[in-house]
PDB file of C-alpha atoms in Angstrom:
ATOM      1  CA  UNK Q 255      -7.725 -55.936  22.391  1.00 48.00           C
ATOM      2  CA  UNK Q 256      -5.769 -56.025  25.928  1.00 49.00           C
ATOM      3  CA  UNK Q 257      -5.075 -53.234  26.669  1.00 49.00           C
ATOM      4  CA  UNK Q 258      -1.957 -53.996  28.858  1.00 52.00           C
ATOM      5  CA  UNK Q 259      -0.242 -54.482  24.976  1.00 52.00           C
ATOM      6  CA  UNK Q 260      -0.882 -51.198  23.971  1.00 54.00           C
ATOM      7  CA  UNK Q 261       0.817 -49.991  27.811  1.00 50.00           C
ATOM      8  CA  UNK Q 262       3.556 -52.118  26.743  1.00 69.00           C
ATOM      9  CA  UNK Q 263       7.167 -50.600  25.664  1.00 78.00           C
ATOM     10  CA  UNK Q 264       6.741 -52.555  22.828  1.00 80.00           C
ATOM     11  CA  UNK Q 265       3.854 -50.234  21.072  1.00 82.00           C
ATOM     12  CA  UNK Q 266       6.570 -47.647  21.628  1.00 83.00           C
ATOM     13  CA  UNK Q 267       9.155 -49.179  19.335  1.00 85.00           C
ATOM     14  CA  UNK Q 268       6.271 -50.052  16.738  1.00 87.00           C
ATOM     15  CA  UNK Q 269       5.126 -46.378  16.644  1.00 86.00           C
ATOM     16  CA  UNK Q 270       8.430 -45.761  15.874  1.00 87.00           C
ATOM     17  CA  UNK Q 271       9.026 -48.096  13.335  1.00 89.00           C
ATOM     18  CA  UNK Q 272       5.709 -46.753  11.873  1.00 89.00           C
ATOM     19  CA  UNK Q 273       6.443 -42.871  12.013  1.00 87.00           C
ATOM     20  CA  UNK Q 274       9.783 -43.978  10.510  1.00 87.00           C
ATOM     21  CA  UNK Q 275       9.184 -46.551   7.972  1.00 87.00           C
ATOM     22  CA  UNK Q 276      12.053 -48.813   8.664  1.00 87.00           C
ATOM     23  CA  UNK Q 277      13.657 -50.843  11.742  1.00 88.00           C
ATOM     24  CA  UNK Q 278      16.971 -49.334  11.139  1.00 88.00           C
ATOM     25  CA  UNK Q 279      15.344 -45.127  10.837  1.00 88.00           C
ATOM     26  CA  UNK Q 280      13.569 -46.201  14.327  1.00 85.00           C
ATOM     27  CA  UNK Q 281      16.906 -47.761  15.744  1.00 86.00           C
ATOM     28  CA  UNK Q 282      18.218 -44.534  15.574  1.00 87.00           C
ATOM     29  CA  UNK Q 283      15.736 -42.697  16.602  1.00 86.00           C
ATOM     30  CA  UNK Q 284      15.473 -43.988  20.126  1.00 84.00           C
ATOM     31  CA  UNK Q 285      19.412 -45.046  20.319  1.00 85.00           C
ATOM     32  CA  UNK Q 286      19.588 -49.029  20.527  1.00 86.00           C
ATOM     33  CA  UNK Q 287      20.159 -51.432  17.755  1.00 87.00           C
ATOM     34  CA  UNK Q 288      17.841 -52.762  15.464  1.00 86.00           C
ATOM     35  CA  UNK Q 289      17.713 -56.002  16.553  1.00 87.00           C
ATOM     36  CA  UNK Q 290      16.125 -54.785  19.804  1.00 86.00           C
ATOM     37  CA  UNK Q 291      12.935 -52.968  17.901  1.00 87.00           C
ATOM     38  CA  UNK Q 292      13.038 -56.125  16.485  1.00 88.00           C
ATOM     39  CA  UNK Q 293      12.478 -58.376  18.988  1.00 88.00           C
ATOM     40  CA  UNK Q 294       9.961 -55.932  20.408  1.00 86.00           C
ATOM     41  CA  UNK Q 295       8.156 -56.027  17.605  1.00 87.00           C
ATOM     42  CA  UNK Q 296       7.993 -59.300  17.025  1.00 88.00           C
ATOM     43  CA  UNK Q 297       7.301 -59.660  20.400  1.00 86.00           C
ATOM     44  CA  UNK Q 298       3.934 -57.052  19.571  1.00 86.00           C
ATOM     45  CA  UNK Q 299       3.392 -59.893  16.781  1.00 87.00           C
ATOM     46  CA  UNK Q 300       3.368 -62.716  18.954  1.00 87.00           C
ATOM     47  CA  UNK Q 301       1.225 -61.733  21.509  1.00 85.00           C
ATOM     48  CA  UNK Q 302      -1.432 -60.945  18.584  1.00 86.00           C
ATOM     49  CA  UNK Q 303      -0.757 -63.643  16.514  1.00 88.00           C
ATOM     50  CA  UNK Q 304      -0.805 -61.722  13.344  1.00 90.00           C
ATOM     51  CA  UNK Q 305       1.644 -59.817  11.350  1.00 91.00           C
ATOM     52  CA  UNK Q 306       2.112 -56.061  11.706  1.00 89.00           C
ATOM     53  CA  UNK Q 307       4.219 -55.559   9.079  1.00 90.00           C
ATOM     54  CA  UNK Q 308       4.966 -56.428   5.744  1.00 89.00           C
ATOM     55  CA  UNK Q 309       8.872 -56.013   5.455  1.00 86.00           C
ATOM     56  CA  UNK Q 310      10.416 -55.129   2.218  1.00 83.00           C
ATOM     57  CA  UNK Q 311      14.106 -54.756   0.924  1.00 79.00           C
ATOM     58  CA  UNK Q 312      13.774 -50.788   1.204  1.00 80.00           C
ATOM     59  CA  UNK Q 313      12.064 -50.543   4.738  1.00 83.00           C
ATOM     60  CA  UNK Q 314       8.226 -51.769   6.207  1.00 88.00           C
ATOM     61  CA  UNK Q 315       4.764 -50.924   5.482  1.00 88.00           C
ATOM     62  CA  UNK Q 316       1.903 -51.660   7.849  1.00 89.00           C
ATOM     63  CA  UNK Q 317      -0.928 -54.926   7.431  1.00 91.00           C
ATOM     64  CA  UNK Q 318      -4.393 -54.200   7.605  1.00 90.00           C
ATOM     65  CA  UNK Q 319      -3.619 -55.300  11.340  1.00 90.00           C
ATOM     66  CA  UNK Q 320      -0.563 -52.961  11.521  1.00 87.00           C
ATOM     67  CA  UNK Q 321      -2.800 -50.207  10.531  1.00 89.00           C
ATOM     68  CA  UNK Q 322      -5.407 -50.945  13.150  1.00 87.00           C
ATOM     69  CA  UNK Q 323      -3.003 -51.239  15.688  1.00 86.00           C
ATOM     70  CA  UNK Q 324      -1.482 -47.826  14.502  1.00 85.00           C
ATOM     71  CA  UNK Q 325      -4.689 -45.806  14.647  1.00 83.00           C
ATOM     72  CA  UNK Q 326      -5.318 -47.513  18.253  1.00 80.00           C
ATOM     73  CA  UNK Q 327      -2.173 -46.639  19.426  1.00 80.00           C
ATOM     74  CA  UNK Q 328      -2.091 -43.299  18.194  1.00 80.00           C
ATOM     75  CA  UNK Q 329      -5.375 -41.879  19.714  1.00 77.00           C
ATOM     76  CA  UNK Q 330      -4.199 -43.959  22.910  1.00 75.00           C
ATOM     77  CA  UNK Q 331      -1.285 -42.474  23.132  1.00 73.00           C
ATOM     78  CA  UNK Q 332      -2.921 -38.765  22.499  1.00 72.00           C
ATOM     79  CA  UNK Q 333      -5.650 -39.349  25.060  1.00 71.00           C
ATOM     80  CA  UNK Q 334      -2.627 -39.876  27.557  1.00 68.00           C
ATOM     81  CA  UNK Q 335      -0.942 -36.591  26.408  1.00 66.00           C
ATOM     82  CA  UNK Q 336      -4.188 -34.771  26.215  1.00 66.00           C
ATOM     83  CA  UNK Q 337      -4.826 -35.865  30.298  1.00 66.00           C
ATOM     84  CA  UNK Q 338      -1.258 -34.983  31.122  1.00 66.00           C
ATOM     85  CA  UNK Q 339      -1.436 -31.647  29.485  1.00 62.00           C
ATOM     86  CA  UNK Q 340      -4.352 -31.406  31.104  1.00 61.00           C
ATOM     87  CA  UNK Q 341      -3.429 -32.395  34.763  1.00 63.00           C
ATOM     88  CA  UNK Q 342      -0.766 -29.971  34.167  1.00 61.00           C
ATOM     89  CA  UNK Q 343      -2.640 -27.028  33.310  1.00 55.00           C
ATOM     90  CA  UNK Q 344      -4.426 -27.329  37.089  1.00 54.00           C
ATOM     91  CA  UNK Q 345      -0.564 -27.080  38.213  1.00 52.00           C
ATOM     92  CA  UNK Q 346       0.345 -23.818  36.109  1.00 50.00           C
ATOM     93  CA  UNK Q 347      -2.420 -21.137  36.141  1.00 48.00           C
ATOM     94  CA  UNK Q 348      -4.545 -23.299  33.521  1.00 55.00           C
ATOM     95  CA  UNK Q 349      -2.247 -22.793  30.935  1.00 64.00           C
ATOM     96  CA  UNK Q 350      -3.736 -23.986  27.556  1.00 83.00           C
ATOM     97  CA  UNK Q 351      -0.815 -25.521  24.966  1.00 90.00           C
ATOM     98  CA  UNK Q 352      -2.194 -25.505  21.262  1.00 95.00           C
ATOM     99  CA  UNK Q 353       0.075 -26.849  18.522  1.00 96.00           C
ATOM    100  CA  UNK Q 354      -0.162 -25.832  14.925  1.00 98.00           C
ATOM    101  CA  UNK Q 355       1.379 -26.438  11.891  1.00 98.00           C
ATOM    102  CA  UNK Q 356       0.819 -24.459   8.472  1.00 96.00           C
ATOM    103  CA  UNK Q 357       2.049 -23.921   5.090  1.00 91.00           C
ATOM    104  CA  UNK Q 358       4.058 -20.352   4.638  1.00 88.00           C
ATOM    105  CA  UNK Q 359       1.507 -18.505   4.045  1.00 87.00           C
ATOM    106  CA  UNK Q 360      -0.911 -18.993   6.592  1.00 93.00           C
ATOM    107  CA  UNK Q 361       2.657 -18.002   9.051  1.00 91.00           C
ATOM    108  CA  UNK Q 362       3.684 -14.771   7.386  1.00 85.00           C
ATOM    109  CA  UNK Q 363       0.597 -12.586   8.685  1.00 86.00           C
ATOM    110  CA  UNK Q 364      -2.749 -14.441   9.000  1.00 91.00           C
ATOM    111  CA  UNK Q 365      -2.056 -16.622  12.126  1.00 95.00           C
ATOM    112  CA  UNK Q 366      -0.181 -14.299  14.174  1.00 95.00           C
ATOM    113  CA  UNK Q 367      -2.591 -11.964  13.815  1.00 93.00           C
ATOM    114  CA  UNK Q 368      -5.670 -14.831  14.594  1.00 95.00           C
ATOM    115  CA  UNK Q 369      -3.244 -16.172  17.411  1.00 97.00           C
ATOM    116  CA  UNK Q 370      -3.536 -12.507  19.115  1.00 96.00           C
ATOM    117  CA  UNK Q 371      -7.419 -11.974  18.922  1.00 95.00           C
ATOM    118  CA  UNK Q 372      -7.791 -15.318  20.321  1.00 96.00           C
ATOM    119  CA  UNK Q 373      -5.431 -14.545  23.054  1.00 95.00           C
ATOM    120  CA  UNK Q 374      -7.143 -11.140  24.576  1.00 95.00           C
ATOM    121  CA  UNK Q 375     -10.343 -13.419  25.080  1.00 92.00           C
ATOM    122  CA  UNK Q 376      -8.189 -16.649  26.134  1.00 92.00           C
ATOM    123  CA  UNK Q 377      -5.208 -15.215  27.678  1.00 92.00           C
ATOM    124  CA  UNK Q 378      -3.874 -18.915  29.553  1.00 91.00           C
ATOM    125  CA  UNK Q 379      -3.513 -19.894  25.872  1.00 92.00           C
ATOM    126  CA  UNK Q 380      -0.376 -20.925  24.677  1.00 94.00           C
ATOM    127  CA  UNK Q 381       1.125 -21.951  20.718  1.00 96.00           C
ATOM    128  CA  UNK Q 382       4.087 -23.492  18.964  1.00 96.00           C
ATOM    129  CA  UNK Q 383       3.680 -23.097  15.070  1.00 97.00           C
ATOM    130  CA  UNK Q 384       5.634 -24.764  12.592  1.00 96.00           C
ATOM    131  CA  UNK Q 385       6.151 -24.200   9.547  1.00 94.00           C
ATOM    132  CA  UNK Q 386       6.133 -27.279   6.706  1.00 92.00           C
ATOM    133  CA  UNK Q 387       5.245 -27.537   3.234  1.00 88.00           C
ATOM    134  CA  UNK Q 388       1.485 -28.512   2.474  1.00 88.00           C
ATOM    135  CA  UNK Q 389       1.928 -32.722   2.496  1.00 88.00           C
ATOM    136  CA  UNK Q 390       4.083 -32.442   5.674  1.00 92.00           C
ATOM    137  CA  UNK Q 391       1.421 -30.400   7.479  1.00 94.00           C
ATOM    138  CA  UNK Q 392      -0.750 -33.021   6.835  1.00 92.00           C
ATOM    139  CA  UNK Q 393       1.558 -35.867   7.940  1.00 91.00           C
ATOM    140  CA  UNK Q 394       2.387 -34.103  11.139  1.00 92.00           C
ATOM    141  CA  UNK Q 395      -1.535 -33.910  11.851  1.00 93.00           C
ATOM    142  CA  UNK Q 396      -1.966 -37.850  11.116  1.00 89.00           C
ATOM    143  CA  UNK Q 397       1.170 -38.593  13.524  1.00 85.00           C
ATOM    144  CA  UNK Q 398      -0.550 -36.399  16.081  1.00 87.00           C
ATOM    145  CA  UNK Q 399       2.411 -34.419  16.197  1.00 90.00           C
ATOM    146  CA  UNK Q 400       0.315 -31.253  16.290  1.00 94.00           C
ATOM    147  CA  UNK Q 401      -3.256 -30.819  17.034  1.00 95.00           C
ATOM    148  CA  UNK Q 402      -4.197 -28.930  14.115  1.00 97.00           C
ATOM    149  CA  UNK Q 403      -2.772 -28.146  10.150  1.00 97.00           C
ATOM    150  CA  UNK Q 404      -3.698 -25.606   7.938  1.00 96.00           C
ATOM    151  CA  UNK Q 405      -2.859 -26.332   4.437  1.00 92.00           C
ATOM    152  CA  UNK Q 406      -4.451 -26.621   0.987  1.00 84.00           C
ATOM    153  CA  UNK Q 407      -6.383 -29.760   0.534  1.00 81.00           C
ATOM    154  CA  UNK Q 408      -4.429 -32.591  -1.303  1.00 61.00           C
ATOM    155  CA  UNK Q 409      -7.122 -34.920  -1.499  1.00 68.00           C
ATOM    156  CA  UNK Q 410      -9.117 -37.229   0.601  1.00 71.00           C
ATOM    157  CA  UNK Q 411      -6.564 -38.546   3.011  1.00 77.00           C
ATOM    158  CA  UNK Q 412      -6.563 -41.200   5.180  1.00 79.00           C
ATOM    159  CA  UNK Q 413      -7.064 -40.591   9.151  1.00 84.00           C
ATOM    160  CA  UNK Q 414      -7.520 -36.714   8.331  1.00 91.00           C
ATOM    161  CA  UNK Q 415     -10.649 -34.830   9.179  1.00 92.00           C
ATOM    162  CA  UNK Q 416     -11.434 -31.447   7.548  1.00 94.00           C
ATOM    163  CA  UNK Q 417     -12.608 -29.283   9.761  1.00 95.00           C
ATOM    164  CA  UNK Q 418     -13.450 -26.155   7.875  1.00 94.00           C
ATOM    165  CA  UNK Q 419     -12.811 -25.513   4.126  1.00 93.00           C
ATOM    166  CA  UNK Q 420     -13.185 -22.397   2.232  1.00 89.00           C
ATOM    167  CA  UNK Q 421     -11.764 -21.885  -1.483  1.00 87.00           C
ATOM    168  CA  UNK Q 422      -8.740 -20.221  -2.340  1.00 85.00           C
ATOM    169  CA  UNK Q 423      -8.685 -18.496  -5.653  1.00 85.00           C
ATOM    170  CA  UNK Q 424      -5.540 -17.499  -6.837  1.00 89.00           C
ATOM    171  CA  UNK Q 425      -4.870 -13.693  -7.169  1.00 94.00           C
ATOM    172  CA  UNK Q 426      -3.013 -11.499  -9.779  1.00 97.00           C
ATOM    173  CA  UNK Q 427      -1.474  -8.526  -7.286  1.00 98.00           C
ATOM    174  CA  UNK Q 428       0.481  -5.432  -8.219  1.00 98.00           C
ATOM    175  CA  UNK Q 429       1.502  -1.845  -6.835  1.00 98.00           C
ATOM    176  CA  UNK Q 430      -0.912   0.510  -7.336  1.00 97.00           C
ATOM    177  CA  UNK Q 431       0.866   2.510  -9.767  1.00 96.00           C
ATOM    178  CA  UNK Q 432       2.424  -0.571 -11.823  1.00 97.00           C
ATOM    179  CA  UNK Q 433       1.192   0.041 -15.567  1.00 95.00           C
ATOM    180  CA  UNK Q 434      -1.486  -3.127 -15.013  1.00 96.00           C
ATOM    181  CA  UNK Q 435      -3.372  -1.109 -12.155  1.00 95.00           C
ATOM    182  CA  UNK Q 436      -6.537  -0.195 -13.355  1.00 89.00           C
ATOM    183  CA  UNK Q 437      -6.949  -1.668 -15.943  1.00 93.00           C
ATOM    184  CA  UNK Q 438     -10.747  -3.599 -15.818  1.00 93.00           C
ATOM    185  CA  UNK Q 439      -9.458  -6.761 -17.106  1.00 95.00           C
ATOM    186  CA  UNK Q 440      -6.311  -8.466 -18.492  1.00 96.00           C
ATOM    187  CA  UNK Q 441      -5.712 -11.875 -20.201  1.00 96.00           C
ATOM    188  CA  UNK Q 442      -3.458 -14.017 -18.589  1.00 96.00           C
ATOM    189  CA  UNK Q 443      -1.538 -14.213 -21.492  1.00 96.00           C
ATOM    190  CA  UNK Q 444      -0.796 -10.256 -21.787  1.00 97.00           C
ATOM    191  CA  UNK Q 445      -0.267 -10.608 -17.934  1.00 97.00           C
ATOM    192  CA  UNK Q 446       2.486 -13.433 -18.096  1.00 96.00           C
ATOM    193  CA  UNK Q 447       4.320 -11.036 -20.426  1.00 96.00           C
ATOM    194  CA  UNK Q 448       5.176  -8.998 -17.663  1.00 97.00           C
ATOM    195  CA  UNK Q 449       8.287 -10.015 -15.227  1.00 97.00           C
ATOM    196  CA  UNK Q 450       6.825 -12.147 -12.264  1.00 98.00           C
ATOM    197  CA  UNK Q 451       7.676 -12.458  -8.733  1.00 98.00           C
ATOM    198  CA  UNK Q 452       6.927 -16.794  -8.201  1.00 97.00           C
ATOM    199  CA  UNK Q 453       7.242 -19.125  -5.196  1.00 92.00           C
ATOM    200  CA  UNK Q 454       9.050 -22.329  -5.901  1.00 88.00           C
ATOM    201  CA  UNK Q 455       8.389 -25.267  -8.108  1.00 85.00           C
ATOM    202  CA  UNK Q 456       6.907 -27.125  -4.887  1.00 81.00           C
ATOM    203  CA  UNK Q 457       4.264 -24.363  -4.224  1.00 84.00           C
ATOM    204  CA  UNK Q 458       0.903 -25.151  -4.632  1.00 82.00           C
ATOM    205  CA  UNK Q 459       0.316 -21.388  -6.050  1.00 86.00           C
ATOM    206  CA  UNK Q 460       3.150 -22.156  -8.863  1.00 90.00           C
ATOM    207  CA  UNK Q 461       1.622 -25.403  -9.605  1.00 87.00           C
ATOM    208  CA  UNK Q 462      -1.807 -24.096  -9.997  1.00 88.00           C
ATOM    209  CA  UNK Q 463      -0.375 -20.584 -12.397  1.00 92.00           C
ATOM    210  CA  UNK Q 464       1.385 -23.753 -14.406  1.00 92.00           C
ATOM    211  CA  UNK Q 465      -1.641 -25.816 -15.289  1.00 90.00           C
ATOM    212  CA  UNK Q 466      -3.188 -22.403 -16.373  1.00 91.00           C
ATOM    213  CA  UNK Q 467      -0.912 -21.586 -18.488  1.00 94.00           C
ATOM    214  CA  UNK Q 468      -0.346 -24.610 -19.707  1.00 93.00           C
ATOM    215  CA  UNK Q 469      -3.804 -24.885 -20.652  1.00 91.00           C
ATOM    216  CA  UNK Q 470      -3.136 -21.724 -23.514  1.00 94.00           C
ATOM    217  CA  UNK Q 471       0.242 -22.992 -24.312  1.00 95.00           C
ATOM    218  CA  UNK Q 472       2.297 -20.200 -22.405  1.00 95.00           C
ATOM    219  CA  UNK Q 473       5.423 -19.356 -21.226  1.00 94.00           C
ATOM    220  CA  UNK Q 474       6.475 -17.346 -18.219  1.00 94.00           C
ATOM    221  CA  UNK Q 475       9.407 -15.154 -17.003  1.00 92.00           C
ATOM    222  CA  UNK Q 476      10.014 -15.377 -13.256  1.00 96.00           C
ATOM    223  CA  UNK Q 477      12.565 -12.649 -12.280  1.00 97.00           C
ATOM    224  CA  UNK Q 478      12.468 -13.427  -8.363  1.00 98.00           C
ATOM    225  CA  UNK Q 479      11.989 -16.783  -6.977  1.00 96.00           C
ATOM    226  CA  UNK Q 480      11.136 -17.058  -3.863  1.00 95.00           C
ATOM    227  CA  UNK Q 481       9.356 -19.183  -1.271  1.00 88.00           C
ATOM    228  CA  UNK Q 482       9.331 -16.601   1.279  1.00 90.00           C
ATOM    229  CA  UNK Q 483       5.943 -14.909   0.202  1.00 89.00           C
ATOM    230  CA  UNK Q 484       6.904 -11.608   2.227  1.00 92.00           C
ATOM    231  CA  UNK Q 485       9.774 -11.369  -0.064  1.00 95.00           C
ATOM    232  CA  UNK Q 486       8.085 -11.473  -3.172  1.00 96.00           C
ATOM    233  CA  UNK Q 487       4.914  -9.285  -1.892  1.00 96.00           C
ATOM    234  CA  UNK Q 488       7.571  -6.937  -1.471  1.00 96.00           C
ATOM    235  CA  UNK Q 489       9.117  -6.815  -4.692  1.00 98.00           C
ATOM    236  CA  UNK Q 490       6.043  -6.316  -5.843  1.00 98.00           C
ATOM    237  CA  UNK Q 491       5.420  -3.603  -4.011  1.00 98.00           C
ATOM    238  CA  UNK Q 492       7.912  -1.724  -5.113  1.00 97.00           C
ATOM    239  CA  UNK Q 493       6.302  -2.474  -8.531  1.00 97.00           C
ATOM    240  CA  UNK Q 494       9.370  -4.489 -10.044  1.00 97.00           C
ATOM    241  CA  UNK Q 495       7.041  -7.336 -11.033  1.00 97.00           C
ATOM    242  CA  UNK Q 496       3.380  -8.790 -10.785  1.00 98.00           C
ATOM    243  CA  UNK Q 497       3.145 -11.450  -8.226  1.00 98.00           C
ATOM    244  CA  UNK Q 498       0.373 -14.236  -7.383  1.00 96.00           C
ATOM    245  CA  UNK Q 499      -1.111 -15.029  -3.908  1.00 92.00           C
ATOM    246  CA  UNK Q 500      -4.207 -16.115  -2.179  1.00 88.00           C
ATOM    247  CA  UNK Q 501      -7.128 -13.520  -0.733  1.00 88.00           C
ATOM    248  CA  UNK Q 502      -6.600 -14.772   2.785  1.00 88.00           C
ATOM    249  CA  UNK Q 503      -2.622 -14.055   2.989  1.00 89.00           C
ATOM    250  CA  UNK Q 504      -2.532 -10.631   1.403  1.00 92.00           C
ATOM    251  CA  UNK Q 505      -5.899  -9.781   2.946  1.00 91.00           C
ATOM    252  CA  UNK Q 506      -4.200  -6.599   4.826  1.00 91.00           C
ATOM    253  CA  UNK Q 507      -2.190  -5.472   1.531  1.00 94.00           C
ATOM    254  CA  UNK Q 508      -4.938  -5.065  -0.498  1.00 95.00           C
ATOM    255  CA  UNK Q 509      -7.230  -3.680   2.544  1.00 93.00           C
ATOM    256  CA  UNK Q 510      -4.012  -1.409   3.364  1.00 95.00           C
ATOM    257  CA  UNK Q 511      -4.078  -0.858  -0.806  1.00 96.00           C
ATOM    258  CA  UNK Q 512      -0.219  -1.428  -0.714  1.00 97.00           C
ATOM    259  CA  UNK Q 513      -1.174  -4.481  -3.523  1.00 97.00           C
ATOM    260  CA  UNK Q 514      -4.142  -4.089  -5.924  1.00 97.00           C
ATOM    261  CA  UNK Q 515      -5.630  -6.909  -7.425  1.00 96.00           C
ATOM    262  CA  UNK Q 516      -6.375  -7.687 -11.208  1.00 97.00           C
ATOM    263  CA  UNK Q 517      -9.220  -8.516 -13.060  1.00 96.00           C
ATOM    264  CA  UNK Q 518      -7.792 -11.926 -14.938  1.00 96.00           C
ATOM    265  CA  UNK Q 519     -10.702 -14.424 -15.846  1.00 93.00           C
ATOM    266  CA  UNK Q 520      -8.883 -17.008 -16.252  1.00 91.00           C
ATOM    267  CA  UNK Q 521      -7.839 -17.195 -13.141  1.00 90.00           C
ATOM    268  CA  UNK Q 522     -11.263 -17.180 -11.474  1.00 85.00           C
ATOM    269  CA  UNK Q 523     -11.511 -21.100 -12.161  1.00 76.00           C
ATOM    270  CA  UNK Q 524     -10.615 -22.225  -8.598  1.00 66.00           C
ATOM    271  CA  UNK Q 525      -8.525 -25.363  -8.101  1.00 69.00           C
ATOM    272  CA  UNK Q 526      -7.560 -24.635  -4.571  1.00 80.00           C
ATOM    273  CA  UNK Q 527      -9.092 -25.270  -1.292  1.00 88.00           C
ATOM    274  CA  UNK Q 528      -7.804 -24.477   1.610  1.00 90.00           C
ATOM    275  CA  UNK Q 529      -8.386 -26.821   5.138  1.00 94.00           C
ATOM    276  CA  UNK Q 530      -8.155 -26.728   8.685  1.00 96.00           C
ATOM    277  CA  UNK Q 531      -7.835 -30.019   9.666  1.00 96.00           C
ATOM    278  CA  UNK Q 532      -7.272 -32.418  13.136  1.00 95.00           C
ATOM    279  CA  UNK Q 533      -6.652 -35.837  13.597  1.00 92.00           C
ATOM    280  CA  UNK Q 534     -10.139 -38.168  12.421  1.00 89.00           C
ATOM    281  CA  UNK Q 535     -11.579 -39.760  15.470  1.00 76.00           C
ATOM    282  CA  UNK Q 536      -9.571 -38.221  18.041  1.00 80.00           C
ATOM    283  CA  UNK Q 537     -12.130 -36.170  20.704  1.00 84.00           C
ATOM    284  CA  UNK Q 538     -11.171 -32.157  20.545  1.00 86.00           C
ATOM    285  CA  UNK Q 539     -10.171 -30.510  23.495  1.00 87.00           C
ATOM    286  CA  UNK Q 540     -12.478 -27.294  24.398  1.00 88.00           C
ATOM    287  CA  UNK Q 541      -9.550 -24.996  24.007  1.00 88.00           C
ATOM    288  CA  UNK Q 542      -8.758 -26.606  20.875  1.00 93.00           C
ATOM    289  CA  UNK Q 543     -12.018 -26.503  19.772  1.00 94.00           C
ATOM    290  CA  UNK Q 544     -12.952 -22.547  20.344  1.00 94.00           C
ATOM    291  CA  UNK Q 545      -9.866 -22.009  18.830  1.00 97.00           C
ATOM    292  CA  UNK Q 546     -10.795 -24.011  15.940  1.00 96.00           C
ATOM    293  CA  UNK Q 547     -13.963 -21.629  15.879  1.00 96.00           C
ATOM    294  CA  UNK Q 548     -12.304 -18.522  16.428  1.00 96.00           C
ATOM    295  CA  UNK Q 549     -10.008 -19.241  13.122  1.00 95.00           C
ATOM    296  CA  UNK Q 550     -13.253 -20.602  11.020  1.00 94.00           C
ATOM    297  CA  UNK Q 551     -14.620 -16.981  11.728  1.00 93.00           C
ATOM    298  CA  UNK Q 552     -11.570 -14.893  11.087  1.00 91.00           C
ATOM    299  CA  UNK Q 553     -11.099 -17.355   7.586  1.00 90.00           C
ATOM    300  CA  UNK Q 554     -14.468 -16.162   6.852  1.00 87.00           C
ATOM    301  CA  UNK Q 555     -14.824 -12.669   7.499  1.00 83.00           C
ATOM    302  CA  UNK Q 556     -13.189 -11.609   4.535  1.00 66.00           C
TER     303      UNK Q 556
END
């Protein structure tokens, strides 16, 4: 491939018009008309002599050549960024830019906390986390958009590389003295009897407490939804209502023993797995790396 293409404005525009998934979405986005991506794209085509994209009524998708050309770019394009960031460290005291992007509750108390321990031994380190639901933590990964996700695994996907896994049973928690606490086991049908605290419909931890009861043909009361999982660890807290979340996020509220956790076998089938992952095929910088090692440790400490 020559590389003076890929150096060319034009791989601009068709990253665009990839990230986007239509001519007139990546028009906007960079503030000229279509017909100028257009022409730039076609322009990509030409010099290739092969289609990039296949374009439909409702937007494009990419060829098996588009895709090539997208993965090329991409890694291109974040081996540029990678030596910039890195010529620009030696210019401001080494300092060391990590972006992250996570599903809520990896945010609400496990990553600050991991952010801070790995700061007091890498103190030039610098983060921006965002916050995204679990498929567009994933898609911000694949776009290189951040250098790593943490999420709950969705499934082989393409361009992704998993890291570090670890599962993620899901947990029955209540207030110590909520009339539950105690107690050396509970069905999950006596325990859905009880006014729950829930995430939204969208939540992998809903969708997982569905297909269980499901299973046993139950029905459910939530009395606070929420998809702020402080919220509803809160309410539960005050012992208002039992509420659901993973080991790793209310690791310091059961430690603390502001939540206790119930013995509910059905629940110990696990269907979740959570994931650090990066982009596939792209080389790790070191500071990404040890931080990538300092999280895998934390994850696993229990």
């Amino acid at each position: 491939m020559n590389a003076r293409i890929l150096s060319d404005t034009a791989v601009l525009y068709f990253m665009q018009v990839v990230n986007s998934g239509s001519i007139s979405e990546a028009a906007a986005r960079m503030h000229v008309v279509p017909s100028a991506v257009s022409r730039q794209i076609s322009r990509l085509e030409n010099q290739l002599a092969t289609p990039l994209f296949d374009r439909q009524p409702r937007g494009v998708t990419l060829t098996a050549a588009g895709e090539l050309l997208a993965g090329y770019a991409r890694r291109t394009l974040l081996d540029a960024a990678q030596v910039t960031n890195e010529i620009q460290s030696l210019r401001h005291a080494s300092e060391l830019r990590i972006k992250l992007a996570c599903t809520q509750g990896f945010a609400s108390h496990f990553l600050p906390f991991a952010i801070a321990g790995f700061r007091q031994t890498v103190p030039q380190s610098t983060f921006l986390l965002q916050v995204a639901s679990a498929r567009e933590v994933t898609r911000q990964v694949r776009e290189g958009e951040v250098d790593i996700g943490f999420s709950f695994s969705l499934g082989a996907t393409r361009d992704i590389n998993v890291v570090y896994s670890q599962p993620a049973p899901l947990l029955a928690l209540v207030a110590p003295d909520h009339a539950l606490a105690g107690r050396s086991e509970i069905s999950l049908r006596e325990l859905v009897s009880y006014p729950l605290a829930l995430p939204g419909f969208n939540a992998t931890l809903r969708q997982l407490l569905d297909i269980y009861c499901s299973r046993q043909g139950l029905n459910y009361r939530s009395v606070l939804d929420s998809d702020n999982l402080d919220t509803l660890a809160q309410f539960a807290i005050s012992g208002a209502a039992v509420t659901f979340g993973g080991e790793l996020f209310v690791r310091h509220l059961l430690k603390s023993g502001a939540l206790a956790e119930l013995n509910v076998p059905e629940l110990k089938e696990n269907h979740r797995i959570i994931e650090i992952q990066t982009l596939a095929s792209r080389p790790l910088p070191e500071a990404i790396s040890r931080f990538i090692q300092h999280i895998s440790k934390v994850i696993a400490s229990g």
